[in-house]
XYZ file of C-alpha atoms in Angstrom:
545
model
C 25.269 44.713 -6.463
C 27.120 47.580 -8.025
C 25.890 49.693 -10.906
C 25.748 53.163 -12.325
C 22.900 55.430 -11.261
C 19.879 54.667 -13.473
C 21.309 51.353 -14.724
C 18.633 48.630 -14.885
C 19.421 45.027 -14.024
C 16.826 42.438 -14.956
C 16.575 38.839 -13.735
C 14.120 36.629 -15.598
C 13.519 33.252 -13.974
C 12.340 30.095 -15.713
C 12.301 26.313 -15.547
C 13.475 25.207 -18.979
C 15.805 25.966 -21.855
C 14.621 25.949 -25.445
C 17.585 24.554 -27.388
C 19.948 26.321 -25.017
C 18.008 29.596 -24.880
C 16.024 30.914 -21.899
C 12.295 30.087 -22.011
C 9.352 30.933 -19.798
C 6.854 28.829 -21.754
C 6.276 26.528 -18.786
C 4.757 29.487 -16.935
C 2.049 29.973 -19.551
C -1.249 28.100 -19.562
C -3.714 27.551 -22.391
C -6.732 28.659 -20.381
C -8.957 31.566 -21.466
C -8.850 34.742 -19.443
C -5.528 34.027 -17.737
C -2.781 36.601 -18.261
C 0.743 35.873 -19.471
C 2.904 35.157 -16.444
C 6.499 36.107 -15.808
C 8.901 35.723 -12.923
C 11.251 38.658 -13.029
C 13.030 41.209 -10.913
C 13.844 44.600 -12.453
C 16.190 46.695 -10.303
C 17.164 50.285 -11.015
C 20.512 51.134 -9.467
C 21.065 54.289 -7.424
C 24.841 54.052 -7.811
C 27.464 52.459 -5.584
C 27.047 49.197 -3.680
C 23.451 48.186 -2.906
C 21.616 45.292 -1.249
C 18.181 44.116 -2.358
C 16.091 41.303 -0.916
C 12.533 40.634 -2.124
C 10.246 40.412 0.903
C 7.004 39.637 -0.950
C 8.218 37.518 -3.825
C 9.750 34.112 -4.380
C 9.978 32.066 -7.519
C 10.226 28.497 -8.697
C 13.048 28.308 -11.219
C 16.019 26.399 -12.528
C 17.512 28.997 -14.872
C 18.031 32.764 -14.630
C 18.499 35.107 -17.573
C 20.566 38.125 -16.469
C 20.294 41.339 -18.484
C 21.759 44.793 -17.914
C 25.237 43.837 -16.724
C 28.370 44.330 -18.805
C 29.765 40.991 -17.638
C 28.052 38.038 -15.984
C 29.989 35.675 -13.721
C 27.919 32.741 -12.397
C 30.044 32.803 -9.239
C 28.478 36.174 -8.385
C 25.009 34.590 -8.052
C 23.557 32.362 -5.355
C 20.124 30.733 -5.401
C 18.467 30.503 -1.984
C 15.966 27.720 -1.297
C 12.853 29.077 0.419
C 10.482 26.764 2.296
C 8.785 26.385 5.660
C 11.000 25.281 8.556
C 10.321 21.549 8.372
C 12.295 18.786 10.043
C 13.201 16.245 7.360
C 12.708 12.710 8.587
C 12.871 10.207 5.733
C 15.355 9.006 3.155
C 15.282 6.379 0.430
C 18.008 4.989 -1.815
C 18.372 1.933 -4.023
C 20.555 0.382 -6.696
C 18.527 2.065 -9.458
C 20.064 5.535 -9.528
C 17.171 6.970 -11.532
C 14.710 5.846 -8.869
C 16.906 7.292 -6.123
C 17.023 10.558 -8.078
C 13.250 10.605 -8.434
C 12.921 10.325 -4.652
C 15.306 13.287 -4.316
C 13.308 15.219 -6.904
C 10.142 14.595 -4.916
C 11.785 15.931 -1.766
C 12.847 19.072 -3.657
C 9.308 19.557 -4.947
C 8.042 19.170 -1.387
C 10.429 21.920 -0.258
C 9.514 24.212 -3.142
C 5.795 23.820 -2.471
C 5.703 23.873 1.325
C 5.869 27.637 1.732
C 3.481 28.462 4.586
C 0.781 26.509 2.722
C 0.993 23.367 0.551
C 1.008 24.908 -2.921
C 0.542 23.173 -6.253
C 3.586 24.833 -7.831
C 6.023 27.572 -6.743
C 6.339 29.395 -10.050
C 2.872 29.828 -11.511
C -0.166 29.609 -9.211
C 1.336 29.109 -5.731
C -2.119 28.057 -4.587
C -3.219 25.756 -1.777
C -5.032 23.190 -3.905
C -6.879 20.691 -1.728
C -6.517 17.797 -4.171
C -2.734 18.071 -4.371
C -2.499 18.364 -0.586
C -4.554 15.284 0.254
C -2.926 12.918 -2.243
C 0.599 13.897 -1.188
C 0.078 13.918 2.591
C 1.302 10.387 3.343
C 4.431 10.838 1.226
C 5.086 14.196 2.901
C 4.901 12.535 6.315
C 7.605 10.046 5.311
C 9.970 12.690 3.971
C 9.337 15.306 6.676
C 7.525 16.116 9.908
C 4.720 18.364 8.603
C 2.332 18.041 11.577
C 2.514 21.713 12.601
C 2.540 22.809 8.945
C -0.626 20.851 8.113
C -2.282 21.841 11.389
C -1.872 25.474 10.350
C -3.155 24.846 6.819
C -6.196 22.959 8.098
C -6.998 26.139 10.017
C -6.925 27.937 6.651
C -9.310 25.325 5.257
C -11.674 25.814 8.204
C -11.555 29.577 7.669
C -12.504 29.103 4.006
C -15.357 26.642 4.546
C -18.738 28.017 3.520
C -21.844 27.929 5.764
C -23.191 25.064 3.630
C -20.129 23.000 4.515
C -18.689 23.259 1.027
C -14.902 23.472 0.937
C -13.225 25.580 -1.784
C -10.729 23.842 -4.037
C -8.040 26.369 -3.083
C -7.399 27.398 0.529
C -6.716 30.184 1.373
C -8.946 31.687 -1.295
C -7.265 33.603 -4.092
C -10.438 34.774 -5.838
C -13.891 35.824 -4.725
C -16.554 33.133 -4.550
C -18.693 34.872 -7.167
C -19.216 34.070 -10.828
C -18.276 31.194 -13.067
C -15.076 30.333 -11.239
C -17.095 29.291 -8.200
C -18.726 26.359 -10.027
C -15.774 24.035 -9.436
C -15.484 24.673 -5.713
C -16.324 21.666 -3.587
C -14.976 19.246 -6.211
C -15.284 15.689 -4.943
C -11.958 13.957 -4.355
C -10.332 17.358 -3.926
C -12.312 19.051 -1.169
C -12.377 15.636 0.560
C -9.005 16.791 1.902
C -11.177 18.130 4.748
C -11.541 14.504 5.917
C -8.629 12.628 4.331
C -5.885 14.901 5.671
C -6.981 14.809 9.354
C -7.394 11.034 9.044
C -3.910 10.585 7.551
C -2.308 12.716 10.272
C -4.241 10.922 13.015
C -3.055 7.532 11.766
C 0.590 8.512 11.319
C 0.924 10.564 14.512
C -1.564 8.778 16.772
C -2.872 12.193 17.861
C -6.649 12.518 18.242
C -6.260 16.280 18.364
C -6.219 16.239 14.568
C -9.762 14.857 14.771
C -11.023 17.167 17.497
C -9.628 20.352 15.937
C -11.332 19.577 12.637
C -14.658 18.136 13.791
C -16.670 21.128 12.600
C -14.828 21.123 9.275
C -15.373 17.397 8.688
C -19.009 17.320 9.812
C -19.715 20.363 7.650
C -18.206 18.614 4.626
C -20.250 15.502 5.432
C -23.453 17.531 5.534
C -22.567 19.256 2.275
C -22.022 15.894 0.547
C -25.391 14.639 1.810
C -27.055 17.828 0.619
C -25.345 17.617 -2.791
C -26.455 13.994 -3.196
C -30.034 14.956 -2.340
C -30.108 17.613 -5.053
C -31.626 15.845 -8.073
C -32.750 18.965 -9.889
C -30.436 18.391 -12.859
C -29.489 14.756 -13.374
C -30.713 11.303 -12.516
C -29.004 7.977 -12.950
C -31.029 5.503 -15.005
C -32.636 2.723 -13.011
C -30.261 -0.229 -13.070
C -28.442 0.933 -16.190
C -24.663 1.188 -16.119
C -23.182 4.477 -17.233
C -20.582 3.376 -19.766
C -17.247 5.149 -19.897
C -18.546 7.814 -17.490
C -19.445 10.042 -20.423
C -22.933 8.959 -21.487
C -25.568 11.593 -20.631
C -27.666 10.502 -17.677
C -31.270 9.631 -18.449
C -34.080 10.750 -16.198
C -35.077 7.944 -13.871
C -34.810 6.711 -10.332
C -32.048 4.774 -8.632
C -32.665 2.799 -5.431
C -29.434 4.357 -4.136
C -29.938 7.888 -5.444
C -29.529 9.515 -2.014
C -25.922 8.284 -1.867
C -24.859 9.584 -5.289
C -23.759 13.145 -6.109
C -24.853 13.575 -9.721
C -24.584 17.319 -10.287
C -21.738 19.795 -10.252
C -18.383 20.093 -11.965
C -15.442 18.164 -10.528
C -11.741 18.168 -11.387
C -11.592 14.387 -11.255
C -8.453 12.663 -12.537
C -6.479 15.760 -13.439
C -3.593 15.068 -15.861
C -4.749 11.556 -16.716
C -2.507 10.502 -19.638
C -4.273 10.605 -22.985
C -7.205 12.615 -21.630
C -7.886 16.315 -22.177
C -8.248 17.462 -18.565
C -10.141 20.653 -19.410
C -12.598 18.776 -21.626
C -12.949 16.139 -18.905
C -14.304 18.773 -16.522
C -17.585 18.808 -18.431
C -18.178 15.078 -18.207
C -20.246 13.366 -15.497
C -18.298 12.224 -12.459
C -20.836 10.050 -10.626
C -18.371 7.161 -10.461
C -15.843 9.382 -8.670
C -18.369 11.114 -6.420
C -19.904 7.795 -5.325
C -16.473 6.314 -4.575
C -15.468 9.298 -2.437
C -18.859 9.431 -0.725
C -18.030 5.927 0.526
C -14.386 6.649 1.299
C -14.767 9.918 3.207
C -17.793 8.672 5.126
C -15.935 5.508 6.108
C -12.890 7.449 7.326
C -15.090 9.885 9.213
C -17.066 7.033 10.790
C -13.829 5.588 12.181
C -12.634 8.957 13.494
C -15.955 9.807 15.150
C -16.061 6.467 16.945
C -12.522 7.066 18.155
C -13.584 10.310 19.861
C -16.808 8.770 21.210
C -19.412 10.331 18.933
C -21.406 7.210 17.997
C -24.558 8.982 16.799
C -22.647 11.181 14.361
C -20.683 8.116 13.270
C -23.854 6.137 12.598
C -24.952 8.578 9.898
C -21.531 8.316 8.256
C -21.732 4.526 8.389
C -25.122 4.608 6.654
C -23.764 6.728 3.819
C -20.531 4.752 3.532
C -22.441 1.492 3.127
C -25.104 3.050 0.894
C -22.510 4.559 -1.445
C -20.740 1.213 -1.677
C -23.983 -0.473 -2.723
C -24.669 2.350 -5.171
C -21.211 1.976 -6.685
C -21.617 -1.742 -7.264
C -25.163 -1.283 -8.606
C -24.236 1.336 -11.191
C -20.562 0.918 -12.030
C -19.794 -2.803 -11.682
C -21.118 -5.464 -14.047
C -20.118 -9.115 -14.115
C -17.103 -8.482 -11.926
C -15.799 -5.618 -14.060
C -15.636 -1.847 -13.745
C -17.677 -0.332 -16.546
C -15.280 2.496 -17.368
C -12.376 0.920 -19.312
C -9.692 3.127 -17.779
C -7.111 2.418 -15.103
C -8.235 5.121 -12.687
C -11.692 3.655 -11.849
C -10.129 0.222 -11.372
C -7.495 1.587 -9.017
C -10.065 3.692 -7.162
C -12.469 0.793 -6.626
C -9.658 -1.377 -5.247
C -7.913 1.259 -3.140
C -11.029 2.777 -1.569
C -12.533 -0.578 -0.561
C -15.589 -0.598 -2.812
C -15.558 -4.229 -3.961
C -16.171 -7.650 -2.486
C -13.294 -10.127 -2.429
C -14.200 -12.000 -5.616
C -14.885 -8.874 -7.652
C -11.721 -7.213 -6.356
C -9.675 -10.146 -7.648
C -11.189 -9.787 -11.120
C -10.737 -6.026 -11.227
C -7.129 -6.377 -10.072
C -6.531 -8.844 -12.895
C -8.040 -6.347 -15.348
C -5.826 -3.591 -13.941
C -2.769 -5.778 -14.345
C -3.788 -6.623 -17.903
C -4.233 -2.918 -18.658
C -0.784 -2.132 -17.271
C 0.796 -4.832 -19.436
C -1.083 -3.664 -22.529
C 0.101 -0.102 -21.876
C 3.657 -1.463 -21.683
C 3.816 -0.513 -18.006
C 3.193 3.195 -18.520
C 1.050 5.160 -16.075
C -2.636 5.429 -16.951
C -3.954 7.246 -13.887
C -4.478 10.909 -13.024
C -3.878 12.826 -9.803
C -6.470 11.072 -7.626
C -5.509 7.462 -8.371
C -1.775 7.627 -9.083
C -0.787 7.390 -5.381
C -2.620 4.046 -5.137
C -1.816 2.232 -8.385
C 1.414 0.480 -7.390
C 0.131 -0.402 -3.952
C -2.999 -2.166 -5.186
C -1.043 -4.057 -7.841
C 1.327 -5.330 -5.154
C -1.520 -6.065 -2.744
C -3.284 -8.306 -5.248
C -0.203 -10.266 -6.244
C 1.086 -8.284 -9.219
C 4.320 -7.088 -7.648
C 6.315 -7.626 -10.838
C 3.933 -5.350 -12.746
C 4.172 -2.709 -10.013
C 7.968 -2.697 -10.231
C 7.898 -2.578 -14.026
C 5.660 0.496 -13.874
C 7.843 2.071 -11.200
C 11.086 1.571 -13.142
C 9.708 2.331 -16.607
C 11.652 5.201 -18.198
C 9.178 5.870 -21.028
C 6.488 8.556 -20.666
C 4.046 8.517 -19.097
C 6.242 7.195 -16.301
C 7.912 8.623 -13.222
C 11.446 7.860 -14.319
C 10.764 9.373 -17.746
C 11.120 12.718 -15.971
C 14.550 11.760 -14.653
C 15.494 10.464 -18.097
C 14.754 13.964 -19.438
C 16.964 15.611 -16.802
C 14.370 16.572 -14.196
C 15.513 17.866 -10.816
C 11.961 18.190 -9.472
C 8.635 16.450 -10.151
C 6.620 17.647 -13.136
C 2.874 18.113 -13.522
C 2.991 15.837 -16.567
C 5.529 13.216 -17.583
C 6.869 15.128 -20.582
C 8.368 18.616 -20.498
C 9.417 18.917 -24.144
C 7.692 18.213 -27.453
C 9.116 16.020 -30.217
C 11.162 18.985 -31.480
C 12.705 19.708 -28.088
C 10.631 22.795 -27.279
C 9.298 23.234 -23.704
C 5.632 22.464 -23.137
C 3.211 24.687 -21.258
C 3.144 22.733 -18.008
C 4.588 23.063 -14.541
C 7.995 21.527 -13.934
C 7.629 21.619 -10.156
C 4.405 19.914 -9.134
C 4.739 17.325 -6.389
C 1.461 15.455 -7.015
C 2.885 12.620 -9.203
C 5.596 12.231 -6.545
C 2.929 10.911 -4.149
C 3.961 7.494 -5.476
C 7.063 7.758 -3.241
C 5.003 6.482 -0.303
C 5.279 3.118 -2.114
C 9.067 3.264 -1.756
C 8.736 3.445 2.018
C 5.659 1.304 2.749
C 6.105 -1.448 0.139
C 9.616 -1.535 -1.350
C 11.110 -1.254 2.144
C 7.867 -2.097 3.941
C 7.785 0.543 6.715
C 4.344 1.527 7.985
C 2.980 2.928 11.228
C 0.265 0.507 12.297
C -0.824 2.325 15.430
C 0.789 4.272 18.242
C 4.232 2.874 19.098
C 3.788 -0.029 16.690
C 5.050 -0.621 13.145
C 4.614 -3.201 10.457
C 7.746 -4.038 8.476
C 6.962 -5.934 5.270
C 9.650 -5.353 2.615
C 8.885 -6.655 -0.865
C 12.018 -6.877 -3.046
C 11.421 -6.816 -6.783
C 12.181 -5.389 -10.182
C 15.767 -4.817 -11.217
C 16.744 -3.587 -7.753
C 19.745 -5.289 -6.161
C 19.242 -3.403 -2.914
C 17.003 -0.785 -1.349
C 16.984 1.027 1.974
C 14.720 3.475 3.760
C 14.958 5.330 7.042
C 11.992 7.014 8.700
C 12.330 9.167 11.820
C 8.755 8.699 12.987
C 7.090 10.341 16.016
C 8.104 7.186 17.903
C 11.749 7.060 16.822
C 13.793 6.094 13.780
C 12.980 2.848 12.003
C 15.180 1.509 9.209
C 14.668 -1.251 6.668
C 17.233 -2.486 4.160
C 17.421 -5.477 1.853
C 20.075 -6.683 -0.566
C 20.224 -9.554 -3.008
C 23.437 -11.520 -2.616
C 24.841 -14.787 -3.924
C 23.605 -16.447 -0.719
C 20.052 -15.078 -0.884
C 18.273 -11.899 0.140
C 19.643 -10.248 3.264
C 17.417 -8.027 5.414
C 18.514 -5.537 8.086
C 15.881 -3.997 10.350
C 16.263 -1.372 13.097
C 13.467 -0.716 15.587
C 13.494 2.309 17.962
C 13.124 2.222 21.747
C 9.739 1.745 23.409
C 8.171 0.443 20.214
C 7.274 -2.878 18.675
C 7.198 -4.048 15.071
C 5.486 -6.904 13.314
C 7.927 -8.169 10.675
C 6.757 -10.193 7.672
C 9.370 -11.443 5.214
C 8.580 -12.395 1.594
C 8.588 -16.127 2.437
C 5.837 -15.597 5.022
C 8.139 -15.651 8.067
C 6.692 -13.472 10.839
C 8.364 -12.056 13.924
C 7.440 -9.582 16.660
C 10.438 -7.305 17.137
C 11.191 -5.007 20.053
C 13.881 -2.327 20.162
C 17.113 -3.338 18.464
C 18.850 -4.307 15.214
C 18.016 -7.526 13.376
C 19.425 -9.420 10.387
C 17.796 -12.169 8.338
C 18.857 -14.108 5.270
C 16.336 -15.762 2.950
C 17.936 -18.501 0.890
C 16.944 -18.576 -2.786
C 14.386 -21.252 -3.693
C 15.860 -23.606 -6.316
C 14.453 -23.264 -9.830
C 12.137 -20.445 -8.819
C 12.340 -16.746 -9.451
C 13.274 -14.934 -6.254
């Protein structure tokens, strides 16, 4: 830059325009005790030509307001993308340009938030939130190769773990563990990243080292959950009485499954659930969520411990996994229905394996009905959003899943693209009815976790186990074609389908030294070795393809 001695040049960085004018409203949060935030660089010139590079600052922004220069030429400015040195491995595209753009937006939010640690947003908190990290991990592993990145961050999580086994919600810590702010640490579904992330990496990379490196972390979290469930000094579930809507105060009493239920504590739960005040929701009981994740984390840990030949440790996990499942059905399921009339508990019960076959069918039907009644808008928060489309497809409601995926009305993923998004937002709206920016992050990858569905269901690519894939593409919605490529640890696998006048054409590519189990929509199954394959499914007369 060039300027006169003493001349001040100011760059203010923000995410949104307010009717064409610079705005930093998206940086502000309506939470007590938090200061007003700004992203700005103020430089005082010494005279002559100077070079400045910020070594301890980066920002998440889309727009820059430049002040202090006589003339401003956009060609004089260059924005530099800052993110950890990841190898990018996955791509997705389809005939719906908005959906293709949303996949690109998710990749950009991954880049903006993978800066040494997996942050929640690059402009406001820049914090390693456990909940965001665990729900996005599978999607991240499709788009990139984050094994070394996550291995490093899991070391941060281990460093932050308390002697009790409790895991803070943010790792590395950004505040001391004292005072009121410590109450939310160890939030169920969030701190479960201690188990879910190593499990996800183990499954996708086939590397047991992810288990062995994190054994102490995972066993500590297990012991903390058991201890938290044993603490009945504050609340008790009523004996045999369902807790309706998750908000009724618990009555003193005994449950036959009390030892498997965490009743006390504050938990973030379904953050940013549409139509729900997330801050107010913090104060409500979360026994439905804590019981579900007691089952889920214990089940995942049981499988990992058996894999590394620790059967005695695994047996305790198996006891708690099965006990929590019984507790969930005893307290939160009645007559084949989930008691809380919201999408998130339905999705959670289906996705985390809490229901028997008959009940699961009924709950899936209720979930489908809810999606239709909501006109295919999203009704889930952070924890359940990654699963909603997958469980709908799994239980035979593929058309509903595609309608939700392609819906352009908020709350919906493509509503962001419709509003001009270039990244993923924390919520589905960035502007109010008058066009003013809202106080919410416009770079928050968590809702983008749904992009795993584009790879594992739309195009059907999944790692089944080491050197083996399943390929099960499920065409649907308005899409005329879709394609995905995934450069996995075992080589690049590609899946493409296109609807033509002759039927639906499929092209599959399998890498060397691997094998894939292909299932086509008509039930045709093949075992494929290395090579390229083409199939054509003829349309069935008088039936919807």
